[in-house]
CSV table of C-alpha atoms in Angstrom, one decimal:
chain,number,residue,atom,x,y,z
A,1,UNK,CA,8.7,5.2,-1.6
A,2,UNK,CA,10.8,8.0,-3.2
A,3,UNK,CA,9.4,11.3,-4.0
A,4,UNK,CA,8.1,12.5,-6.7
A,5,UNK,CA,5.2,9.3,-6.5
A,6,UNK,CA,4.2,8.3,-10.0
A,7,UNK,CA,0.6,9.1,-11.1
A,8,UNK,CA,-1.9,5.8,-9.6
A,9,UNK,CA,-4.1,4.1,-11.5
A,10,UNK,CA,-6.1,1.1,-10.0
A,11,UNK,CA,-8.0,-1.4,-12.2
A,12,UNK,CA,-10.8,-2.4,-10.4
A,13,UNK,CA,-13.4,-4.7,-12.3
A,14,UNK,CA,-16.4,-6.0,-10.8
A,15,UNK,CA,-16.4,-9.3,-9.3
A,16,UNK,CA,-12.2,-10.0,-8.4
A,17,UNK,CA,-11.7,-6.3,-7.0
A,18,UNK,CA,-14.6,-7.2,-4.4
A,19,UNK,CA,-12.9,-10.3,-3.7
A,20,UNK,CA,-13.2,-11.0,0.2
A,21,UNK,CA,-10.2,-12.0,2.0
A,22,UNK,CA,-10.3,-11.6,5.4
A,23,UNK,CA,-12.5,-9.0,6.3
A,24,UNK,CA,-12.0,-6.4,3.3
A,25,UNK,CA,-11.7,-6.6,-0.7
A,26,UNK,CA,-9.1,-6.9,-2.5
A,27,UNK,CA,-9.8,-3.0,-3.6
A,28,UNK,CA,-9.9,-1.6,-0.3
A,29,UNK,CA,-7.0,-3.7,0.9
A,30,UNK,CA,-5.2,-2.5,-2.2
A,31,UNK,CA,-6.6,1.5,-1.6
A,32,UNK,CA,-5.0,1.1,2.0
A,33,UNK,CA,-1.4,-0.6,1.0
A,34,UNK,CA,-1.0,2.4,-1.2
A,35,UNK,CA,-1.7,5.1,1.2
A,36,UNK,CA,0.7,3.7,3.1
A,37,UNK,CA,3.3,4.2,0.6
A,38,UNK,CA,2.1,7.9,0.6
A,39,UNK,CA,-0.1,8.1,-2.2
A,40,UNK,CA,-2.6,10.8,-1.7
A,41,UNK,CA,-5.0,10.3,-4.7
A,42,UNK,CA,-5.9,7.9,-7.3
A,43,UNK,CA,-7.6,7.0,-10.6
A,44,UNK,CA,-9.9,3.8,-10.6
A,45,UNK,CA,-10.7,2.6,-14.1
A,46,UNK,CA,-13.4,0.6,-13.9
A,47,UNK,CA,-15.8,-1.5,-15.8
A,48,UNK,CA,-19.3,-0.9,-13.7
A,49,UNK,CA,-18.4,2.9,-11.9
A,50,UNK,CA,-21.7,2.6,-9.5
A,51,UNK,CA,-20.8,-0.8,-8.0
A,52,UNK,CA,-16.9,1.1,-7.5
A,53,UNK,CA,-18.2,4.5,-6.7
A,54,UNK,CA,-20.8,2.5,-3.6
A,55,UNK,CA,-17.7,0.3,-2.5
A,56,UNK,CA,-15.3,2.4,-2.2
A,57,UNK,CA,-18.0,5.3,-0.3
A,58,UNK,CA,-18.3,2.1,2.1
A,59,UNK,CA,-15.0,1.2,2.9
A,60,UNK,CA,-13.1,4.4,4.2
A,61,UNK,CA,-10.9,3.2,7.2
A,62,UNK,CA,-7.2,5.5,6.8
A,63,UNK,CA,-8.2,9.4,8.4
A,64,UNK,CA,-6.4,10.7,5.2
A,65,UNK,CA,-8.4,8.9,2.9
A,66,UNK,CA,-7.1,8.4,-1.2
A,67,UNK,CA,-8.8,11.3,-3.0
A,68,UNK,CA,-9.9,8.6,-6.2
A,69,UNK,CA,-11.5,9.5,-9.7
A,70,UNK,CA,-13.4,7.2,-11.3
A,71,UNK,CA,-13.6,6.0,-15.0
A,72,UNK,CA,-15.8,3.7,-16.6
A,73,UNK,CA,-14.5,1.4,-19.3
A,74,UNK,CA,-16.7,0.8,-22.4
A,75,UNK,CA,-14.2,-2.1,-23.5
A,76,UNK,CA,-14.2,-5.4,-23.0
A,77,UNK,CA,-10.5,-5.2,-21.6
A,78,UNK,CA,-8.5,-2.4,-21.1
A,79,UNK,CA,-6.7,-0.8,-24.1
A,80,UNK,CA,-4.2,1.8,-24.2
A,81,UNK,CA,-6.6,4.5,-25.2
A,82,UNK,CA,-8.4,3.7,-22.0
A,83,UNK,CA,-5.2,5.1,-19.8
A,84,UNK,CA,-4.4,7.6,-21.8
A,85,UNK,CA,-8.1,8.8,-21.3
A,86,UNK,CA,-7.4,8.5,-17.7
A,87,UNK,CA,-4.2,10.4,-17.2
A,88,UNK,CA,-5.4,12.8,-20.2
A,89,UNK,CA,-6.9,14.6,-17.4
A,90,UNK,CA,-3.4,15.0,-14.9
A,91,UNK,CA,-0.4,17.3,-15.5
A,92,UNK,CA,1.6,14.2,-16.1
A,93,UNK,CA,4.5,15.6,-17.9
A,94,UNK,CA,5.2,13.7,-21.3
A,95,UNK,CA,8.4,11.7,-19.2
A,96,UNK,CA,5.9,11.1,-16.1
A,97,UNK,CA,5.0,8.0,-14.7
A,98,UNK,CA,2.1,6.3,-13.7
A,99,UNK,CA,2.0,3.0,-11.5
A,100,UNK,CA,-1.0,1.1,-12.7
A,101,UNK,CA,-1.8,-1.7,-10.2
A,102,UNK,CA,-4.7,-4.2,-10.8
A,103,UNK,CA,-7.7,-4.8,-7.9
A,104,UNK,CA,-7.7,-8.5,-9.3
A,105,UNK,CA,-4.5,-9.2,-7.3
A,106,UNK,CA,-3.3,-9.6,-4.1
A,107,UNK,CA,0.3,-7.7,-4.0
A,108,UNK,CA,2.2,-7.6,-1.2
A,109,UNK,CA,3.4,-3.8,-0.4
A,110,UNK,CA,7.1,-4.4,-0.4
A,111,UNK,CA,6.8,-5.5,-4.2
A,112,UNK,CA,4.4,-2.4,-4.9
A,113,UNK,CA,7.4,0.0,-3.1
A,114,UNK,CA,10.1,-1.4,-5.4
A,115,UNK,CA,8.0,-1.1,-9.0
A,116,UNK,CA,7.1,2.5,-7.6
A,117,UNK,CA,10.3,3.7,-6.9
A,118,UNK,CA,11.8,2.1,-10.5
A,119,UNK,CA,12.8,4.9,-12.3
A,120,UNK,CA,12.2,2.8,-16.2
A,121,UNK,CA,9.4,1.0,-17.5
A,122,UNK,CA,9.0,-1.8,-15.4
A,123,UNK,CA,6.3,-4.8,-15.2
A,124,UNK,CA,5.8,-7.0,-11.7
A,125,UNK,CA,6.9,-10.6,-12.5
A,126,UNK,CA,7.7,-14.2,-10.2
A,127,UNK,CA,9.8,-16.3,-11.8
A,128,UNK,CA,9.1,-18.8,-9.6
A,129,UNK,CA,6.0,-18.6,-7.3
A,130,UNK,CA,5.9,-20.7,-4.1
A,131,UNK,CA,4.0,-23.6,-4.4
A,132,UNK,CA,1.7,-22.3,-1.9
A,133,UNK,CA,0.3,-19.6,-4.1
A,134,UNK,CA,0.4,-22.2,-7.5
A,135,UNK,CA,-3.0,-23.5,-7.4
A,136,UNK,CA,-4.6,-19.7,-7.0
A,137,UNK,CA,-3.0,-18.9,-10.6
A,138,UNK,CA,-3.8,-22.6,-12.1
A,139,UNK,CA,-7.4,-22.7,-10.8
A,140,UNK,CA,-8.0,-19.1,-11.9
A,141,UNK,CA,-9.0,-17.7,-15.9
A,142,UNK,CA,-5.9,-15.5,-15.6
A,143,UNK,CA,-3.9,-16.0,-19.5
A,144,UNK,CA,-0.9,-16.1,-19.6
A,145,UNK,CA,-0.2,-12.7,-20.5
A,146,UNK,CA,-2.8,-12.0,-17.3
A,147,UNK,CA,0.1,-12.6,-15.3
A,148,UNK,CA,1.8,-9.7,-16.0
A,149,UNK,CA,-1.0,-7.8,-15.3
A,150,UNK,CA,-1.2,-7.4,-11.4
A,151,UNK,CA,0.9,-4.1,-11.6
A,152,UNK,CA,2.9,-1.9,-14.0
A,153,UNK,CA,5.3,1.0,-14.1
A,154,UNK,CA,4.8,3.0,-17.3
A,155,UNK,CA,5.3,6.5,-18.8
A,156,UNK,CA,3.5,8.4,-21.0
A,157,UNK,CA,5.6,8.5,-23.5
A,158,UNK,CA,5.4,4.8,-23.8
A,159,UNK,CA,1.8,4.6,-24.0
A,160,UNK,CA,1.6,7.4,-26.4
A,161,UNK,CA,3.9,5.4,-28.7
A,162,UNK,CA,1.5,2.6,-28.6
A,163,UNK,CA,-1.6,1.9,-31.3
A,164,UNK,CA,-4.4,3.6,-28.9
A,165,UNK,CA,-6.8,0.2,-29.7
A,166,UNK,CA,-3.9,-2.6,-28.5
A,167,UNK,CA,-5.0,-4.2,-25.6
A,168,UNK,CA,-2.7,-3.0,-22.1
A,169,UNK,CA,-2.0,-6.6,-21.4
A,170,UNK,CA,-1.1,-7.4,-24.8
A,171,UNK,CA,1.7,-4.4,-25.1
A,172,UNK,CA,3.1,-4.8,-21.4
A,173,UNK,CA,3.9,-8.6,-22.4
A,174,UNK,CA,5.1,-8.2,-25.7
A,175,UNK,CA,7.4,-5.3,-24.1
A,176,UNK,CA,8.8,-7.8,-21.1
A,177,UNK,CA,9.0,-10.6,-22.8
A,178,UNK,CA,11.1,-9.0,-25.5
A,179,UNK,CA,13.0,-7.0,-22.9
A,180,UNK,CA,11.6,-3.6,-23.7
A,181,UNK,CA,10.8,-2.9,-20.3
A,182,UNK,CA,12.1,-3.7,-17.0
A,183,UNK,CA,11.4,-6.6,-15.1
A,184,UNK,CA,10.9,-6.3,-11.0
A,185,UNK,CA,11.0,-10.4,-9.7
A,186,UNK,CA,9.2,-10.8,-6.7
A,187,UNK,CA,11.6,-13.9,-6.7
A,188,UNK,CA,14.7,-11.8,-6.2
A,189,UNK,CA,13.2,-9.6,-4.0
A,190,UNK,CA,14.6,-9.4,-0.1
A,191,UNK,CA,12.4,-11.4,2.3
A,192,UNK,CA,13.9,-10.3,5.5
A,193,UNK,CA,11.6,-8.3,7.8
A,194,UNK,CA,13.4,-7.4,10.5
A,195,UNK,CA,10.1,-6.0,12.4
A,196,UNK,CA,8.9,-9.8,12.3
A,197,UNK,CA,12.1,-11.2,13.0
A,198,UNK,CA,11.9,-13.5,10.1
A,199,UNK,CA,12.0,-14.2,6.2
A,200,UNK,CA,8.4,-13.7,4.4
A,201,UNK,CA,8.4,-13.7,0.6
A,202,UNK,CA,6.9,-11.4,-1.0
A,203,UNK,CA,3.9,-12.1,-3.3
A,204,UNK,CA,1.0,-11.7,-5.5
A,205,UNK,CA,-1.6,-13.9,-6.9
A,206,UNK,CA,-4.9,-13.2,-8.4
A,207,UNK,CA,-8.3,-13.7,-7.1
A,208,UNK,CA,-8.8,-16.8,-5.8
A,209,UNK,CA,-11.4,-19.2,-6.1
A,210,UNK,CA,-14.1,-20.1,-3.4
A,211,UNK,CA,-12.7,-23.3,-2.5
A,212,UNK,CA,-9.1,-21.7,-2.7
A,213,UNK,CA,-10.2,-18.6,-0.4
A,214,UNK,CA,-9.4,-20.5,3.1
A,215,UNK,CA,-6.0,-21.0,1.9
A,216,UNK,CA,-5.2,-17.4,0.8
A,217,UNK,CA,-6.5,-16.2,4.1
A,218,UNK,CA,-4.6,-18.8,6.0
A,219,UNK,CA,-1.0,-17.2,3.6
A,220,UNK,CA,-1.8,-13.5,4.7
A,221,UNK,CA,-2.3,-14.7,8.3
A,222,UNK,CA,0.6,-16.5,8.7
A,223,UNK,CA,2.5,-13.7,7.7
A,224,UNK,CA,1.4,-11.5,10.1
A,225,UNK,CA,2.8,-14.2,13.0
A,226,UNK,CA,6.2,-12.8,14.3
A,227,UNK,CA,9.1,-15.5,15.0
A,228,UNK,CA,12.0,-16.2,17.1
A,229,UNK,CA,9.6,-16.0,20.2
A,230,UNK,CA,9.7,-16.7,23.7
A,231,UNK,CA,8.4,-20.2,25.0
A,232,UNK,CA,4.8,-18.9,26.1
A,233,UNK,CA,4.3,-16.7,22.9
A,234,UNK,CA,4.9,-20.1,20.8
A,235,UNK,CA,1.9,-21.0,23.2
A,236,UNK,CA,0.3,-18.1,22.2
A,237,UNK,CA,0.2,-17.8,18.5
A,238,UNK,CA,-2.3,-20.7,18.0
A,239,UNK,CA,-5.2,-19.1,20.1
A,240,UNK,CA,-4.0,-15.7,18.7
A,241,UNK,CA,-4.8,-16.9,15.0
A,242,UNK,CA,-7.7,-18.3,16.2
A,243,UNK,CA,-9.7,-15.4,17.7
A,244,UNK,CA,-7.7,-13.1,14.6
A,245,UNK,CA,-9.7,-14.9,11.5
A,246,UNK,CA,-12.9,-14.2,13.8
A,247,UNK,CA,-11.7,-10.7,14.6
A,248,UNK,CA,-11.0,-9.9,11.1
A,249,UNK,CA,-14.8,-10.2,9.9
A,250,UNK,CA,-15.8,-7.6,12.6
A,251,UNK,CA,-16.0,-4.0,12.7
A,252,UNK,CA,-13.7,-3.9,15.5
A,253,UNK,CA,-10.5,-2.2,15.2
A,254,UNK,CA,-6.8,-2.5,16.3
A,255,UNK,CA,-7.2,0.6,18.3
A,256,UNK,CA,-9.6,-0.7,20.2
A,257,UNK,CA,-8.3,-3.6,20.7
A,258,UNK,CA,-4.9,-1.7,22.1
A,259,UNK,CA,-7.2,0.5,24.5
A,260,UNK,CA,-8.7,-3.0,25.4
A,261,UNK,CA,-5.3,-4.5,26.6
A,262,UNK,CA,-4.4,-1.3,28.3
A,263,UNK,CA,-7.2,-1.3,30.7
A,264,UNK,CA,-6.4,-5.3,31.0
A,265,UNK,CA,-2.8,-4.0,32.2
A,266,UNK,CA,-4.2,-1.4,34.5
A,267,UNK,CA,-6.5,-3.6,36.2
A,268,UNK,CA,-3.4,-6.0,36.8
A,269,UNK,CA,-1.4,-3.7,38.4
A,270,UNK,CA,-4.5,-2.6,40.8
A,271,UNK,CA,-4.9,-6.5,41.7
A,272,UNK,CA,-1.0,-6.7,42.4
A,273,UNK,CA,-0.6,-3.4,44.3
A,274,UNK,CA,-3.6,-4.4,46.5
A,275,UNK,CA,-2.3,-7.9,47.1
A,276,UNK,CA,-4.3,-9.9,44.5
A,277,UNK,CA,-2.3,-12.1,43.3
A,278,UNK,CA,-4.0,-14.7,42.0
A,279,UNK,CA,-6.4,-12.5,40.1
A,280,UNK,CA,-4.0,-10.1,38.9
A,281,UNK,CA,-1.4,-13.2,37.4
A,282,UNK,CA,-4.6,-14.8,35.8
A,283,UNK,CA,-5.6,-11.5,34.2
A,284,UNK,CA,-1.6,-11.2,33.4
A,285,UNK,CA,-2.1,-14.4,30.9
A,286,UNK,CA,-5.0,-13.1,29.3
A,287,UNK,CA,-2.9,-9.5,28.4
A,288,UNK,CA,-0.3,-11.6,27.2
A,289,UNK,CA,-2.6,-13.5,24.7
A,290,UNK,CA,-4.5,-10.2,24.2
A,291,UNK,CA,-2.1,-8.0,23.5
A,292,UNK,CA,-0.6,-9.7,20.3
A,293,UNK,CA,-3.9,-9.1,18.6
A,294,UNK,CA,-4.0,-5.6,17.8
A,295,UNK,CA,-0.8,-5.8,15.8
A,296,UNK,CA,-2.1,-8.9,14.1
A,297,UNK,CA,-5.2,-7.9,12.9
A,298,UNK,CA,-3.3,-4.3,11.7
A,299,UNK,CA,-1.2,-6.6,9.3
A,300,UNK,CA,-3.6,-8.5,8.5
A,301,UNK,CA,-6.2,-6.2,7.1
A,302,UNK,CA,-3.6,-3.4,5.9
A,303,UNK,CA,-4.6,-0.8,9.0
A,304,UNK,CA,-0.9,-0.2,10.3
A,305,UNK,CA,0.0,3.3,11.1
A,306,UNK,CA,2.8,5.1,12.7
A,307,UNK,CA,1.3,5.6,15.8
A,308,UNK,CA,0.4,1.8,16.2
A,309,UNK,CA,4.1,0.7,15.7
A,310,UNK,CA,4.9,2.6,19.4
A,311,UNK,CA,2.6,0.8,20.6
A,312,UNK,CA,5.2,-1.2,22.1
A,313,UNK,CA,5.9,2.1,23.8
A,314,UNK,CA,2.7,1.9,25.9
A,315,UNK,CA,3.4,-2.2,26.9
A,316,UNK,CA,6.7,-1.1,28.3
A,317,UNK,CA,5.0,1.0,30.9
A,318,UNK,CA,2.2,-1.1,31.4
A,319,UNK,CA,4.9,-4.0,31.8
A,320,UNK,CA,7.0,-1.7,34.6
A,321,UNK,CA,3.7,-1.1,36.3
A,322,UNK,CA,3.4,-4.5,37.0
A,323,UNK,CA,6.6,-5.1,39.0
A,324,UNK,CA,6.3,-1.9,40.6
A,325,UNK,CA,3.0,-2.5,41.6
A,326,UNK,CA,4.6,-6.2,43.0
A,327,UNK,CA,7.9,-4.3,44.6
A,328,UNK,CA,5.3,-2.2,46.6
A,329,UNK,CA,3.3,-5.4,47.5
A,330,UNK,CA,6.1,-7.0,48.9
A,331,UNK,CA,7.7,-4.4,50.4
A,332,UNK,CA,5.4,-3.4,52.0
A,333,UNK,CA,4.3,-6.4,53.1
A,334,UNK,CA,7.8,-6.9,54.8
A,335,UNK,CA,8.4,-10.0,52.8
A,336,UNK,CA,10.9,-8.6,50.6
A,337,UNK,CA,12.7,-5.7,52.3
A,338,UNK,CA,15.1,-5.0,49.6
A,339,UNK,CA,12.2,-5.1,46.7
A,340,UNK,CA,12.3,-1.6,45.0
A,341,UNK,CA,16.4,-1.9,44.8
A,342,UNK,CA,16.0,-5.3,42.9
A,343,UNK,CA,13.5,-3.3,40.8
A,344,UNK,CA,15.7,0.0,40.2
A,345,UNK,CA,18.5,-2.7,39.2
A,346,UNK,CA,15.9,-4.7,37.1
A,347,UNK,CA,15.1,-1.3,35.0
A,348,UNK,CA,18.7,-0.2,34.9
A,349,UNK,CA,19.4,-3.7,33.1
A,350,UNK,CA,16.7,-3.0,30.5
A,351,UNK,CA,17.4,0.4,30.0
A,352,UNK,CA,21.2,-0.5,29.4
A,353,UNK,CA,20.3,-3.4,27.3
A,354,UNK,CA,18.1,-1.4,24.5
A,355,UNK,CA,20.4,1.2,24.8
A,356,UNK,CA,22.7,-1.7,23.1
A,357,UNK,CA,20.3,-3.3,21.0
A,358,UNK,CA,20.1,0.2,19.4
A,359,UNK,CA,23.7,0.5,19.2
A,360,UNK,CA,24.2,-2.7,16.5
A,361,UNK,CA,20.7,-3.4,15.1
A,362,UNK,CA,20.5,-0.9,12.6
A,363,UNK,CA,23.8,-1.6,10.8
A,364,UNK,CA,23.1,-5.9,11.4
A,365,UNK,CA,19.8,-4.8,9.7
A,366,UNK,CA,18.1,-7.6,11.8
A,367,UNK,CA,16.9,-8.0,15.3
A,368,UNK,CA,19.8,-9.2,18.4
A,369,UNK,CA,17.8,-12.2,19.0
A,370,UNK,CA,17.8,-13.5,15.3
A,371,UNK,CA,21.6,-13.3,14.4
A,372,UNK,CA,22.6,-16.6,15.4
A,373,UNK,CA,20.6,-20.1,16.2
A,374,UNK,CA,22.1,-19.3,19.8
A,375,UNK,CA,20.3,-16.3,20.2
A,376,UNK,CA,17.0,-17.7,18.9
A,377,UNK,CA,17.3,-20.1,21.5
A,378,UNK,CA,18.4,-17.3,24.2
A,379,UNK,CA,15.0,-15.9,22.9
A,380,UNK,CA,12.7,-18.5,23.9
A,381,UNK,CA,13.8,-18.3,27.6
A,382,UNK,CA,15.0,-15.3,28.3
A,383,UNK,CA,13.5,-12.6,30.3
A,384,UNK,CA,9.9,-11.2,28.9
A,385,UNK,CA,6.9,-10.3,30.2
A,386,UNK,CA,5.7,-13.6,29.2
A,387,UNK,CA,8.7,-15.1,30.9
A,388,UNK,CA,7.6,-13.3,34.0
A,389,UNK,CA,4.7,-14.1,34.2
A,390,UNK,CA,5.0,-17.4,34.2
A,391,UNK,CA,7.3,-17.5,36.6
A,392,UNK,CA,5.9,-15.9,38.8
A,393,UNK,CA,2.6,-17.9,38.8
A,394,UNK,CA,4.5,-20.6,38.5
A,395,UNK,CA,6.2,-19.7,42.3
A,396,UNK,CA,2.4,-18.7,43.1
A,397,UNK,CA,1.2,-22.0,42.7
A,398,UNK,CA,3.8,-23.1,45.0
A,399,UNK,CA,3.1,-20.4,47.6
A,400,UNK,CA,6.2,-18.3,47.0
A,401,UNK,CA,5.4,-15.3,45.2
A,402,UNK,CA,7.5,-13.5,46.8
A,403,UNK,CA,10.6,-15.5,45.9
A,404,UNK,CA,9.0,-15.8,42.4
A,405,UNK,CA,9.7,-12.0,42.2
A,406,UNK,CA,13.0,-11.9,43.2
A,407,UNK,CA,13.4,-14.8,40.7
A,408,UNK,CA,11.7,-12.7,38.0
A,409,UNK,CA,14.1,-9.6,38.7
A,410,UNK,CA,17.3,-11.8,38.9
A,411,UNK,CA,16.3,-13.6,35.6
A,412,UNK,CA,15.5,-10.3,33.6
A,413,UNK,CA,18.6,-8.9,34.7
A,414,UNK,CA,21.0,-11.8,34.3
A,415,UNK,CA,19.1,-11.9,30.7
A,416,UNK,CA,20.0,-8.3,29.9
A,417,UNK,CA,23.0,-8.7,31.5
A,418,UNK,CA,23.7,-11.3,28.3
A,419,UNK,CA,22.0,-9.5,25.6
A,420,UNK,CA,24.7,-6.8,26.6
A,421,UNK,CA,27.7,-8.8,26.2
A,422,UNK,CA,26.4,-10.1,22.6
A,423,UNK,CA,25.9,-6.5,21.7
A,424,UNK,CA,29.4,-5.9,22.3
A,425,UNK,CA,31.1,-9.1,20.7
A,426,UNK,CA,29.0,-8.1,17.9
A,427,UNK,CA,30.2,-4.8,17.9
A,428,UNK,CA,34.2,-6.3,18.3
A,429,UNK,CA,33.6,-8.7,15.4
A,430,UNK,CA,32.7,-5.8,12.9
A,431,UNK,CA,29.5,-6.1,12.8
A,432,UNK,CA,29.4,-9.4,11.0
């Protein structure tokens, strides 16, 4: 989000803000989307302050917390006196802004990031809501000027314009509708993410209902499920959800699950550096069910950081350790003499092949495996740690494992080898 941040407000009334969707309310999953975006501090106008001020003293996850400021509302509904009571208080300059963004709602962060970084009075809209989210706004008491309510870009010099009694709801869609003020469509908004390798649209919807709840939960955790995968991670994904919608309702966290699946890795490497095989390739295909959940669960209950997106950093050495751990096996085992020059070529190939991922991903703006429907299918086979470790039980069962790792070194190189040569026609075509 671009600097300077609008002022926050956040209206949070008792019961939709403490709305349970997997694991956390619809506040606290709403207080963590926008530290994210870098706000450090908030306003929460609210119409029962104790039940906020207890909720909100309960649920601090993010290290840099939101310094917040509560309000209690006397009205019914919000009125424009109400935020101008609230931001009375703040050096909001006459032409500031302030983002006010409703507890009531779900709101994806990519739609909060856009309203935020308008630079004109602008009001969240969908001109056409998927049919998933359809019977979460028909089920629900949300008006119809409700649904312009789940978040707002104002300034102050439009709400001191206003009659201080109107109702906020009322003015915001008599503005939009007569285009006074800007409209941001979640409709027209990019659903690329090239991080998932795959389109999500971005939404919001309001509360939703008991009976509507499973299928809410089921729309956030499907969005948290990368695509254009390998063979065994399509395997994967079902027993990952799974064990994710029981996760979610813990206290356990994605860091722990991370520091979990690195001591699963280590202990792999041990088996297959002492000649374990068996034990360390069935401890292999738990880590490679295991070590999708962290991320999961970090999307799924809005606990992403920086630090947890390199945790692909950590796999990558973990992964090496494996089939260094295997070279030495072998090789020292005399049944594959020339094992730690089919590994120095095996790393060579990877090295070289990010080195060209990195070279056209950025300006294709999406990942090298999702640019065509012949590199989604390269995907599924190609050489992973998944890949590999299937193979190489797979040659296990057969009594060959060590022809399953020179199988497993020739295949991740011959796969690099590949990616390379895209990378380059990529590059020859103009990056088209």
């Amino acid at each position: 989000m671009k600097d300077p941040l609008p002022a926050l407000l956040i209206l949070a009334d008792s019961p939709h803000a403490l709305t349970d969707l997997c694991g956390i309310s619809l506040l606290d999953r709403l207080r963590r989307v926008v530290r994210k975006l870098g706000f450090g501090k908030a306003m929460i106008l609210s119409n029962s302050v104790e039940i906020r001020t207890k909720h909100a003293g309960q649920s601090s996850w993010y290290r840099g917390e939101i310094a917040l400021k509560f309000h209690e509302r006397k009205t019914e509904e919000v009125t424009i006196s109400d935020v101008l009571d609230c931001i009375g208080a703040t050096t909001l300059p006459p032409d500031g802004r302030v983002l006010i963004a409703s507890a009531r709602f779900y709101c994806d962060e990519r739609l909060l990031r856009v309203l935020g970084d308008a630079q004109t009075e602008s009001v969240l809209i969908d001109s056409d809501p998927p049919s998933v989210v359809k019977p979460f706004w028909e089920d629900s008491d949300i008006h119809d000027s409700d649904r312009l309510s789940c978040a707002v870009l104002l300034s102050r010099e439009w709400l001191i314009g206003k009659d201080r009694a109107a109702l906020l709801r009322q003015e915001v869609a008599s503005a939009a509708v007569s285009g006074r003020i800007a409209s941001v469509d979640a409709a027209q908004q990019p659903g690329y993410v090239r991080s998932m390798r795959r389109n999500i649209r971005p939404v919001f919807f309001p509360a939703p209902l008991p009976e509507h709840r499973a299928a809410a939960e089921r729309l956030l955790r499907d969005a948290t499920q990368k695509h254009v995968l390998d063979f065994p991670a399509i395997i994967h994904a079902p027993i990952e959800n799974w064990l994710i919608l029981r996760l979610c309702r813990t206290s356990i966290t994605p860091n722990q699950l991370t520091f979990t699946g690195a001591m699963l890795g280590a202990c792999v490497t041990l088996l297959y550096a002492f000649g374990h095989l068996w034990a360390g390739a069935l401890l292999a295909l738990v880590f490679g069910v295991w070590d999708g959940l962290d991320g999961k669960l970090a999307r799924l209950k809005a606990q992403t950081t920086e630090l947890g997106k390199r945790e692909h950093i950590l796999d990558y050495f973990i992964e090496m350790s494996w089939w260094t751990a295997l070279a030495y096996h072998f090789h020292a085992g005399g049944q594959v003499r020339y094992a730690y020059a089919l590994l120095i070529a095996f790393i060579a190939a990877d090295f070289f092949e990010r080195l060209a991922r990195r070279s056209v991903e950025p300006k294709l703006g999406r990942s090298l495996n999702d640019v065509s429907r012949f590199d989604r299918l390269v995907r599924c086979v190609a050489g992973r740690r998944n890949i590999y470790t299937w193979l190489f039980t797979f040659f296990l069962l057969l009594g060959a494992p060590a022809t399953g790792f020179v199988l497993l070194c020739c295949w991740g190189i011959a796969s690099n080898v590949l990616h390379m040569i895209r990378a380059s026609q990529i590059r020859a075509r103009g990056w088209r």
